[in-house]
Coordinates of N, CA and C in Angstrom, one line a residue:
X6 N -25.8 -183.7 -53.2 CA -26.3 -182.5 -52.6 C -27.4 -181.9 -53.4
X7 N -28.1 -181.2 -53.0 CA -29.8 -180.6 -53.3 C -29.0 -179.7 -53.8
X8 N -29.8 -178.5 -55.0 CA -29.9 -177.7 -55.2 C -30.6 -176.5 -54.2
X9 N -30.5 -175.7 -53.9 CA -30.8 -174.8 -53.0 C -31.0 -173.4 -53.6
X10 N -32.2 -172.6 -53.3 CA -32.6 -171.2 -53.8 C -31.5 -170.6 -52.6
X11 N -30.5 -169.4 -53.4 CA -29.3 -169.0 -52.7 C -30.2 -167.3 -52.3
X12 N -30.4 -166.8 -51.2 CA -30.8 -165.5 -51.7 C -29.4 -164.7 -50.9
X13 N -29.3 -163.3 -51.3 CA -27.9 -162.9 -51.1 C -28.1 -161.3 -50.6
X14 N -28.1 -160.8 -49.8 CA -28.1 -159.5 -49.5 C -26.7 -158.7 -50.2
X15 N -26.6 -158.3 -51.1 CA -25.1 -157.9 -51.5 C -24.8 -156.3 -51.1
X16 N -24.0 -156.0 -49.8 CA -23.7 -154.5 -50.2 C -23.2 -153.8 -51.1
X17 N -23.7 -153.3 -51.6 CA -22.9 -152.2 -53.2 C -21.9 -151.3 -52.4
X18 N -20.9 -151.2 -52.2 CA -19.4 -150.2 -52.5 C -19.6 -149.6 -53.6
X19 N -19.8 -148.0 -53.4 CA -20.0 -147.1 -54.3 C -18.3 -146.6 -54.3
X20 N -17.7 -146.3 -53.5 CA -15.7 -145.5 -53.6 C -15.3 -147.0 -53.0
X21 N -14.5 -146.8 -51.8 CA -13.6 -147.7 -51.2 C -14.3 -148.8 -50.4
X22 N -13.6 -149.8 -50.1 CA -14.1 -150.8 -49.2 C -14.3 -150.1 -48.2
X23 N -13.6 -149.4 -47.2 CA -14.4 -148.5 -46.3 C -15.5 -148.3 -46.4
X24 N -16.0 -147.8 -47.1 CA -17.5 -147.7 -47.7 C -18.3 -148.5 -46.8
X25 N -19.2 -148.3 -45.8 CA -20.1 -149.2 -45.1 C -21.7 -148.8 -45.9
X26 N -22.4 -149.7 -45.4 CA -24.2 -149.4 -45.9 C -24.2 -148.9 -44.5
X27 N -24.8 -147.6 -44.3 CA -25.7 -147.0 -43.4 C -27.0 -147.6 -42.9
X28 N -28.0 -147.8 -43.9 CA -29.2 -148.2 -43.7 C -29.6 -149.6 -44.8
X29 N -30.7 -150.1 -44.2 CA -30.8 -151.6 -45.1 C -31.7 -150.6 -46.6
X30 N -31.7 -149.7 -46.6 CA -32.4 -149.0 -48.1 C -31.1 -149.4 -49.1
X31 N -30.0 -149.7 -48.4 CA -28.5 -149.4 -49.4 C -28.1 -151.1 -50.0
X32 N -29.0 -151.8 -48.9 CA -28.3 -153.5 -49.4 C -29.3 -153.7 -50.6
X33 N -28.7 -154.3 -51.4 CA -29.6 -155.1 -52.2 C -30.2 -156.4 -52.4
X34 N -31.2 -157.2 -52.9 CA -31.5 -157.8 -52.7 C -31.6 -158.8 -54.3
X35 N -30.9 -159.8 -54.5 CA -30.7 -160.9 -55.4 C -30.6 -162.1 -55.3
X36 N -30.9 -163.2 -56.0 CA -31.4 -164.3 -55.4 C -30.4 -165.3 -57.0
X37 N -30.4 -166.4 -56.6 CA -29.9 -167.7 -57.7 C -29.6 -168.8 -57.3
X38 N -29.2 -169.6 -58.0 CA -29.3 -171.3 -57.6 C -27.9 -172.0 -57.6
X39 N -27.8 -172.3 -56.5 CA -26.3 -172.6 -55.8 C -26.5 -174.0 -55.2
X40 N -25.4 -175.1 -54.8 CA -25.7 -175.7 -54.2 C -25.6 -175.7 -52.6
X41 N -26.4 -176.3 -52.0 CA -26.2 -175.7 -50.1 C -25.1 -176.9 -50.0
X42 N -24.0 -176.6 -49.1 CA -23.5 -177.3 -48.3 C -23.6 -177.1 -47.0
X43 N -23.6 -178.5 -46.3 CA -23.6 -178.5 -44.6 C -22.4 -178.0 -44.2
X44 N -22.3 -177.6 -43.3 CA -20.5 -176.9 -42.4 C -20.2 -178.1 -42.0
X45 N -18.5 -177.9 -42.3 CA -18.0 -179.3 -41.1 C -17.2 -178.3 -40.5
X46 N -16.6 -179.0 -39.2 CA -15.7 -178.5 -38.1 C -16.2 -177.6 -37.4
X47 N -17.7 -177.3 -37.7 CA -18.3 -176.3 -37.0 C -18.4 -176.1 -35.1
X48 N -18.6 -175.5 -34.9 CA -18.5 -175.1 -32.9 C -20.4 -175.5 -32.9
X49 N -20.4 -176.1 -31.7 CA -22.0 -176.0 -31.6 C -22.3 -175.0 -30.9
X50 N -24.0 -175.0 -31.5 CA -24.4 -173.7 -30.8 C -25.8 -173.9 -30.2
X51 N -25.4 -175.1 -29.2 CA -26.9 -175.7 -28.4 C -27.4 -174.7 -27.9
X52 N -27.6 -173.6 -27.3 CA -28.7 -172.5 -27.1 C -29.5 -171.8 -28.2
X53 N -29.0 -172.6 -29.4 CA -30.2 -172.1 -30.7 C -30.7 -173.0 -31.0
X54 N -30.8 -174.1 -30.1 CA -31.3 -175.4 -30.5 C -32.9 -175.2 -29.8
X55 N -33.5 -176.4 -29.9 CA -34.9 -176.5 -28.9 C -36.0 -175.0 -29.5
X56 N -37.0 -174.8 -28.6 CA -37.6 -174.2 -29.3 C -37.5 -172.8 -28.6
X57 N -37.7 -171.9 -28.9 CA -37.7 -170.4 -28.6 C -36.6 -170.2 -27.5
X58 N -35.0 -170.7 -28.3 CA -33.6 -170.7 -27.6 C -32.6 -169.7 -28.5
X59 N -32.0 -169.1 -27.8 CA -30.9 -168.6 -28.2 C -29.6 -168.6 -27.9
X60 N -28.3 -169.0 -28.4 CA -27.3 -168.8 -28.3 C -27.1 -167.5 -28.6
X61 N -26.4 -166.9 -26.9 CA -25.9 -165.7 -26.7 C -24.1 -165.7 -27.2
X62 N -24.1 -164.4 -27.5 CA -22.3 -164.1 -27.9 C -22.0 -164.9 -28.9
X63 N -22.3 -165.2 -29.7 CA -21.6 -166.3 -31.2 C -20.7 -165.0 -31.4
X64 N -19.3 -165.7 -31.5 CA -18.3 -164.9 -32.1 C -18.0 -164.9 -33.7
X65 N -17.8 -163.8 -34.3 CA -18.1 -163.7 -35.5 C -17.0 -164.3 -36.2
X66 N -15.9 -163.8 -35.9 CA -14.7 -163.9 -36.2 C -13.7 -162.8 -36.7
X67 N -14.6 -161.8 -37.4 CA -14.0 -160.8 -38.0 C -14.5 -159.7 -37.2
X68 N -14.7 -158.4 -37.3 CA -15.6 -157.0 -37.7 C -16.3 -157.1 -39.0
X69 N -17.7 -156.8 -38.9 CA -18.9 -157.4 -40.1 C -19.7 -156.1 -39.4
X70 N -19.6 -155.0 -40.8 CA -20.4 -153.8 -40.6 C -21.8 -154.0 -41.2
X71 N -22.7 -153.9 -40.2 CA -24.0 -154.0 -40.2 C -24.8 -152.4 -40.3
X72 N -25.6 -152.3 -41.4 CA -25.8 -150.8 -41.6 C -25.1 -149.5 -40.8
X73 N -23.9 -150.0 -41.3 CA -22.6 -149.0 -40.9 C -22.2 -149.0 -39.3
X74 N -22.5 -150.6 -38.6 CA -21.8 -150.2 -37.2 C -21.5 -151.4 -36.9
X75 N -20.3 -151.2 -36.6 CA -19.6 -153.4 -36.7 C -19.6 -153.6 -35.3
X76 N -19.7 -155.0 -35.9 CA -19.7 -155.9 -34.5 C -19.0 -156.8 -34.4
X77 N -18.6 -157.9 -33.5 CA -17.9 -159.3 -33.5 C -18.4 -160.1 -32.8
X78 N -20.1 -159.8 -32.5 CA -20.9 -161.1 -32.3 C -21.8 -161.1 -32.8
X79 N -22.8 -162.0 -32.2 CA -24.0 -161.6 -32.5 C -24.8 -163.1 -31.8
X80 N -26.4 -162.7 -31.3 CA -26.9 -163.5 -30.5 C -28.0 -164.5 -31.9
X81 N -28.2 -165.8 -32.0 CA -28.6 -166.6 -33.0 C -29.8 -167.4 -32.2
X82 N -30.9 -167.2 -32.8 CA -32.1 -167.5 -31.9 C -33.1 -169.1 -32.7
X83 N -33.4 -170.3 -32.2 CA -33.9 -170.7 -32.6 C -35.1 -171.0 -33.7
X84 N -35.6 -169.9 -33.6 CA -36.8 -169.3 -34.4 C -36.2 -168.6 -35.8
X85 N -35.2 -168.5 -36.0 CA -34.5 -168.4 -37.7 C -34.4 -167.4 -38.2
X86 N -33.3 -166.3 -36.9 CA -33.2 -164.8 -36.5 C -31.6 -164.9 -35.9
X87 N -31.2 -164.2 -36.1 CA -29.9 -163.4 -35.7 C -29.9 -161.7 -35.2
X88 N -29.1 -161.6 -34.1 CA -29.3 -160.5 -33.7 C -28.1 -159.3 -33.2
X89 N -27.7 -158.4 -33.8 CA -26.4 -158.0 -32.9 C -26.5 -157.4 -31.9
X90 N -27.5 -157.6 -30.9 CA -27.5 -157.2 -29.8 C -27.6 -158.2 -29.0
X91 N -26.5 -158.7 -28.5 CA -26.4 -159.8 -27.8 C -26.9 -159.7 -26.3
X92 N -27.7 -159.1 -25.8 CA -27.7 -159.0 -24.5 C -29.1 -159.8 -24.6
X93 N -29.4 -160.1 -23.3 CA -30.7 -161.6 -23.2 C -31.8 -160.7 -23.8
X94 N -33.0 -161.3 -24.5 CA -33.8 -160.5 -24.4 C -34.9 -162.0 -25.1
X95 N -36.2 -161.4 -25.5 CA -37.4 -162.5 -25.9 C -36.5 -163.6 -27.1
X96 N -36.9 -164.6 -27.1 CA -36.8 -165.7 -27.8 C -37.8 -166.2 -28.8
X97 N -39.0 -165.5 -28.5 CA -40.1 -166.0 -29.0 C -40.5 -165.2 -30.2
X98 N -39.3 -164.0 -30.4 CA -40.0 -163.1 -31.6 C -40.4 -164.1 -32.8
X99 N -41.0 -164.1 -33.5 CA -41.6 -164.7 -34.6 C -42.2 -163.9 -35.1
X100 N -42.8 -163.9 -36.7 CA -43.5 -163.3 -37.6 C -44.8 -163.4 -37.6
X101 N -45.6 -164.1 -36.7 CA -46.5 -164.2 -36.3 C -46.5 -163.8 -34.9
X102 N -46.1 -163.1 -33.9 CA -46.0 -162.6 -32.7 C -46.4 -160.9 -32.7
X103 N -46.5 -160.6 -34.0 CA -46.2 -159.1 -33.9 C -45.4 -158.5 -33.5
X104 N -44.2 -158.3 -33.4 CA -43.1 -158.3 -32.6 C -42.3 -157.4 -33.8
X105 N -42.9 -157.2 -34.8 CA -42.0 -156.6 -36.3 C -41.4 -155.2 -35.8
X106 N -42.4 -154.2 -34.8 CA -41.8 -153.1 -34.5 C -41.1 -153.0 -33.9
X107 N -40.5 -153.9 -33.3 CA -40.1 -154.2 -31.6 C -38.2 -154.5 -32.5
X108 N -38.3 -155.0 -33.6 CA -36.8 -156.0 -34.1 C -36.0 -155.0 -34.7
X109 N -34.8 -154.8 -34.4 CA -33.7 -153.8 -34.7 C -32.7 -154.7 -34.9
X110 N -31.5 -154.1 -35.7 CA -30.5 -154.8 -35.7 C -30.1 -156.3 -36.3
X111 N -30.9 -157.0 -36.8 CA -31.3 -158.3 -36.8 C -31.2 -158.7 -38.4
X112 N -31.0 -159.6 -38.5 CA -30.9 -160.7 -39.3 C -31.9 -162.2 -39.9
X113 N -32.9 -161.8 -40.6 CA -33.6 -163.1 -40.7 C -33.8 -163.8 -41.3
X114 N -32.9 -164.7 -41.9 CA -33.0 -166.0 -42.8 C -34.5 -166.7 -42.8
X115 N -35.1 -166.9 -41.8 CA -36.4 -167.6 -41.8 C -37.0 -167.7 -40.4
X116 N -37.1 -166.0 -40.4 CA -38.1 -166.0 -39.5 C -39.4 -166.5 -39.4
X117 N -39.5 -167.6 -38.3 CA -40.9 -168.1 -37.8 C -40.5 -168.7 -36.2
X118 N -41.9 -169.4 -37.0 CA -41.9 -170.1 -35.0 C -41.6 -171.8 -35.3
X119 N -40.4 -171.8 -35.2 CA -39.2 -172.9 -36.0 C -39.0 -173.9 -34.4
X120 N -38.4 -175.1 -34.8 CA -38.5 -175.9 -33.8 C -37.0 -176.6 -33.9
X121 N -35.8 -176.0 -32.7 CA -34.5 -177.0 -32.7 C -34.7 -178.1 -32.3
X122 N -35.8 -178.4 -31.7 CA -35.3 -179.7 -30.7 C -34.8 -180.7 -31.1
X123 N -33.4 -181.4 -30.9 CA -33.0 -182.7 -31.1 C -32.3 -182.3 -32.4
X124 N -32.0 -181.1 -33.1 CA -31.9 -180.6 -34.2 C -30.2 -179.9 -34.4
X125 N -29.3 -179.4 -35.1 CA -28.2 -179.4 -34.8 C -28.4 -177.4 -35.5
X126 N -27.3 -177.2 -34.1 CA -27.5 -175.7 -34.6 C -26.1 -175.0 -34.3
X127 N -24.9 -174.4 -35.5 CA -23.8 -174.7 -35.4 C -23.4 -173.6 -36.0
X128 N -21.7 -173.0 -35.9 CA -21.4 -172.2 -36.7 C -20.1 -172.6 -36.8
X129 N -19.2 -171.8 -37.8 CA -17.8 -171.8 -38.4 C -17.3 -170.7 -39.0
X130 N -16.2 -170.2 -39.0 CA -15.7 -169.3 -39.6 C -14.2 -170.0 -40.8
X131 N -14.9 -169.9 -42.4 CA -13.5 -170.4 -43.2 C -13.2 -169.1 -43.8
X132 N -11.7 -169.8 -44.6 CA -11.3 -168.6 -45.3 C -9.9 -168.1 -44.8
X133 N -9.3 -167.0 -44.9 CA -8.2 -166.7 -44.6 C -8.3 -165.0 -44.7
X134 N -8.4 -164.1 -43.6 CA -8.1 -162.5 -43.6 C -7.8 -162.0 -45.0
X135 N -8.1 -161.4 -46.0 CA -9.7 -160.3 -45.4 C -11.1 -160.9 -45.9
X136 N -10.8 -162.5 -46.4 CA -11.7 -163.2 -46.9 C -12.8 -164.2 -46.4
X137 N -12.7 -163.5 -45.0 CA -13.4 -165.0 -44.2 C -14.8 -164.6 -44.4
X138 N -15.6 -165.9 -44.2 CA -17.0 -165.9 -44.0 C -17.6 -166.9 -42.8
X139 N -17.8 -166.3 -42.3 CA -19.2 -166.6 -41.0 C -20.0 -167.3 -41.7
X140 N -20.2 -168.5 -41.1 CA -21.6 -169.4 -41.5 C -22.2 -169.5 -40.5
X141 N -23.5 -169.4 -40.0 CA -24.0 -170.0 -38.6 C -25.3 -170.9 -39.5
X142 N -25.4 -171.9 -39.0 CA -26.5 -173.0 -40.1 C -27.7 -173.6 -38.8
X143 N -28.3 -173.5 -39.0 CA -29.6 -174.1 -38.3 C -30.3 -175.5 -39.7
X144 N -29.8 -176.8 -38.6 CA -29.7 -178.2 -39.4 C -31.0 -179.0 -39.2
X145 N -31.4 -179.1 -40.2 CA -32.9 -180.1 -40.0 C -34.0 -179.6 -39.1
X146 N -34.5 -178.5 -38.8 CA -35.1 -177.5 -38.5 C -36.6 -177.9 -39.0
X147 N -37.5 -178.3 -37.7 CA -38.8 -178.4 -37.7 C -39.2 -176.9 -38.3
X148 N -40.1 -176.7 -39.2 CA -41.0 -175.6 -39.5 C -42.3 -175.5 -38.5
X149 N -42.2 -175.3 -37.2 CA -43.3 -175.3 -36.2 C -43.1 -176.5 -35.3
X150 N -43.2 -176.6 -34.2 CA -43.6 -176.8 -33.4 C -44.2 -178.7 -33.7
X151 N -45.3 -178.7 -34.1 CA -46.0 -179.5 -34.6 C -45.2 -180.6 -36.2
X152 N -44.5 -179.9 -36.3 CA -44.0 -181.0 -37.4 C -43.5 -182.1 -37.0
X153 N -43.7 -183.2 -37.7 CA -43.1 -184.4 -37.6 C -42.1 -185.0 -37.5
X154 N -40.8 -184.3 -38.4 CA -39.3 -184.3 -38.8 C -38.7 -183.1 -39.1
X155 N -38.0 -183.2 -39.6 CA -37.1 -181.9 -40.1 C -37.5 -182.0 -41.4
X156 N -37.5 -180.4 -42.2 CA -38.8 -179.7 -43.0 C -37.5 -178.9 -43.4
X157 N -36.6 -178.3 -43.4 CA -35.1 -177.1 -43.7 C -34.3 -177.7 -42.8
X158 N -33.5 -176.9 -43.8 CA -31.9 -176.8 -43.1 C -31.6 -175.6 -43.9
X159 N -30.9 -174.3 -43.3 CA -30.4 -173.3 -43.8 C -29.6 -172.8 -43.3
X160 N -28.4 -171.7 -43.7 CA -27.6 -170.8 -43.1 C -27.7 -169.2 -43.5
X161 N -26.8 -168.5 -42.4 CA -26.9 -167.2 -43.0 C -25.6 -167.1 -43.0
X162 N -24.9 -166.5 -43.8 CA -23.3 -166.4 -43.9 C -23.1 -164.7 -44.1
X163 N -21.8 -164.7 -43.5 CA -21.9 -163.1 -43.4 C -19.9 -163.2 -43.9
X164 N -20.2 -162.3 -45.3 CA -18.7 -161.9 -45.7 C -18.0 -160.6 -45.1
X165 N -16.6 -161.3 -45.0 CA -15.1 -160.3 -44.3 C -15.0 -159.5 -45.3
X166 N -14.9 -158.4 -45.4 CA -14.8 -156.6 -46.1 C -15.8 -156.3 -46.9
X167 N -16.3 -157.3 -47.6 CA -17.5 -156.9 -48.8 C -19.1 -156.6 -47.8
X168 N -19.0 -157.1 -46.6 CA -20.3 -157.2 -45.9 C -21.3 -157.9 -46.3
X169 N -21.3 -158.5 -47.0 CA -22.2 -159.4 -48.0 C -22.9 -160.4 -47.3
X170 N -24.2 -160.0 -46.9 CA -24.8 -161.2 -46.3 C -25.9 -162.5 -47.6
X171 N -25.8 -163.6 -46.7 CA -26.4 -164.7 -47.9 C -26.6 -165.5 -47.2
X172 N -28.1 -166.3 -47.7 CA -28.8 -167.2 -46.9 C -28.8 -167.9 -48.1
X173 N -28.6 -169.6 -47.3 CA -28.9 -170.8 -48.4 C -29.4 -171.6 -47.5
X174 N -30.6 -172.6 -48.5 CA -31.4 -173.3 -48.0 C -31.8 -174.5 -48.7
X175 N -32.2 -175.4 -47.8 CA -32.0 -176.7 -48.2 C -33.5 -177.7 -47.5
X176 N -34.9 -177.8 -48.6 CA -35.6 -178.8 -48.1 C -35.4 -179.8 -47.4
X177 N -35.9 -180.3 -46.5 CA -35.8 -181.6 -46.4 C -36.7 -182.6 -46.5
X178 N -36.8 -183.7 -45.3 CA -37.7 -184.7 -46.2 C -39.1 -184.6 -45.4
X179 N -39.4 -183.5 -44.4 CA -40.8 -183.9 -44.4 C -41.5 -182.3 -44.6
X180 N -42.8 -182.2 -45.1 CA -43.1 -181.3 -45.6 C -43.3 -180.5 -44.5
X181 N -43.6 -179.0 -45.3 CA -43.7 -177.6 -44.1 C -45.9 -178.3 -43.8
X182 N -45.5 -178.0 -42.6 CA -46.9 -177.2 -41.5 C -46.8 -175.9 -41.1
X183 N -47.2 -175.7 -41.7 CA -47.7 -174.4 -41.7 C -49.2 -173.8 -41.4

C-alpha cells in the first residue's frame, strides 16, 4: 500500500461530547502521513460514479453533527463533494464553476470537475457504537474529464461522537490534467 497525505478536520470538545461545532471557524485543520486503505464489503454507490453524478440518500449509519446539526445522510456527488442536503439539486458544482457562494452544508475532499466513469464509487460503515466510522471512497477517479486513466483514489470518513472528519488519498498511476 502507498503512503498517503492524511488531512483530518478534527472537532475540538471544549466540556462534554455533547459539545457540537456550531460553525466550520471551530473545526480544525491538520494534516500527516498515514497509509490509505481501499474499503472492502463496501455498498455501491453507482450514482457517484460517471461524470457530474450523484448518489442521493447515502445512509450514514450513525447521527454525525455537522456544524452543530446532525444528520443520517447525506448526498455524494461525482465531482469530489458531499452534501447534507440530500434533495436533487446541480451536479456539476465544481471549483471552477463558480458555484462557491451557492455551496452550504458540504463536504469537499477534492472538489473539481472529476470523472467516475467506469470508476468504482462506494461506501461502508466499520466499528462498533459509539465508534463507528463512515467511509464513502471515490476509487480510481479521473482528474477531468480528459484524462486517460485513473489519476486518485480518495475518501472522506466521518467519526461516531468525536465528529471528526478525515480525507485520505492515494495517487495513482496516471498523472493529473489539469
Amino acid at each position: 500500500m502507498k503512503k498517503a497525505s492524511i488531512l483530518s478536520f478534527a472537532l475540538i470538545l471544549a466540556m462534554a461530547i455533547a459539545v457540537k461545532a456550531q460553525n466550520a471557524a471551530e473545526y480544525v485543520f491538520t494534516h500527516g502521513n498515514l497509509t490509505y486503505t481501499p474499503v472492502t464489503g463496501a455498498t455501491a454507490a453507482a450514482g457517484a460514479q460517471g461524470d457530474d453524478n450523484s448518489e442521493p440518500n447515502v445512509p450514514i449509519g450513525f447521527t454525525f453533527y455537522y456544524c452543530g446539526t446532525p444528520y443520517t445522510s447525506l448526498r455524494a456527488c461525482s465531482n469530489g463533494w458531499a452534501s447534507f442536503n440530500t434533495a436533487s439539486g446541480s451536479n456539476t458544482l465544481t471549483n471552477s464553476t463558480g458555484d462557491a457562494g451557492i455551496v452550504t452544508n458540504m463536504i469537499m475532499p477534492l472538489w473539481d470537475d472529476l470523472d467516475g466513469g467506469g470508476r468504482t464509487a462506494s461506501y461502508v460503515v466499520t466499528g462498533t457504537a459509539p465508534n463507528r466510522i463512515f467511509t464513502f471512497e471515490w476509487k480510481n477517479y479521473e482528474w477531468n474529464w480528459q484524462a486517460s486513466g485513473p489519476v486518485i483514489s480518495f475518501q472522506m470518513q466521518l467519526f461516531e461522537t468525536t465528529n471528526i472528519i478525515q480525507f485520505n488519498y492515494q495517487q495513482e498511476t496516471t498523472p493529473v490534467n489539469i
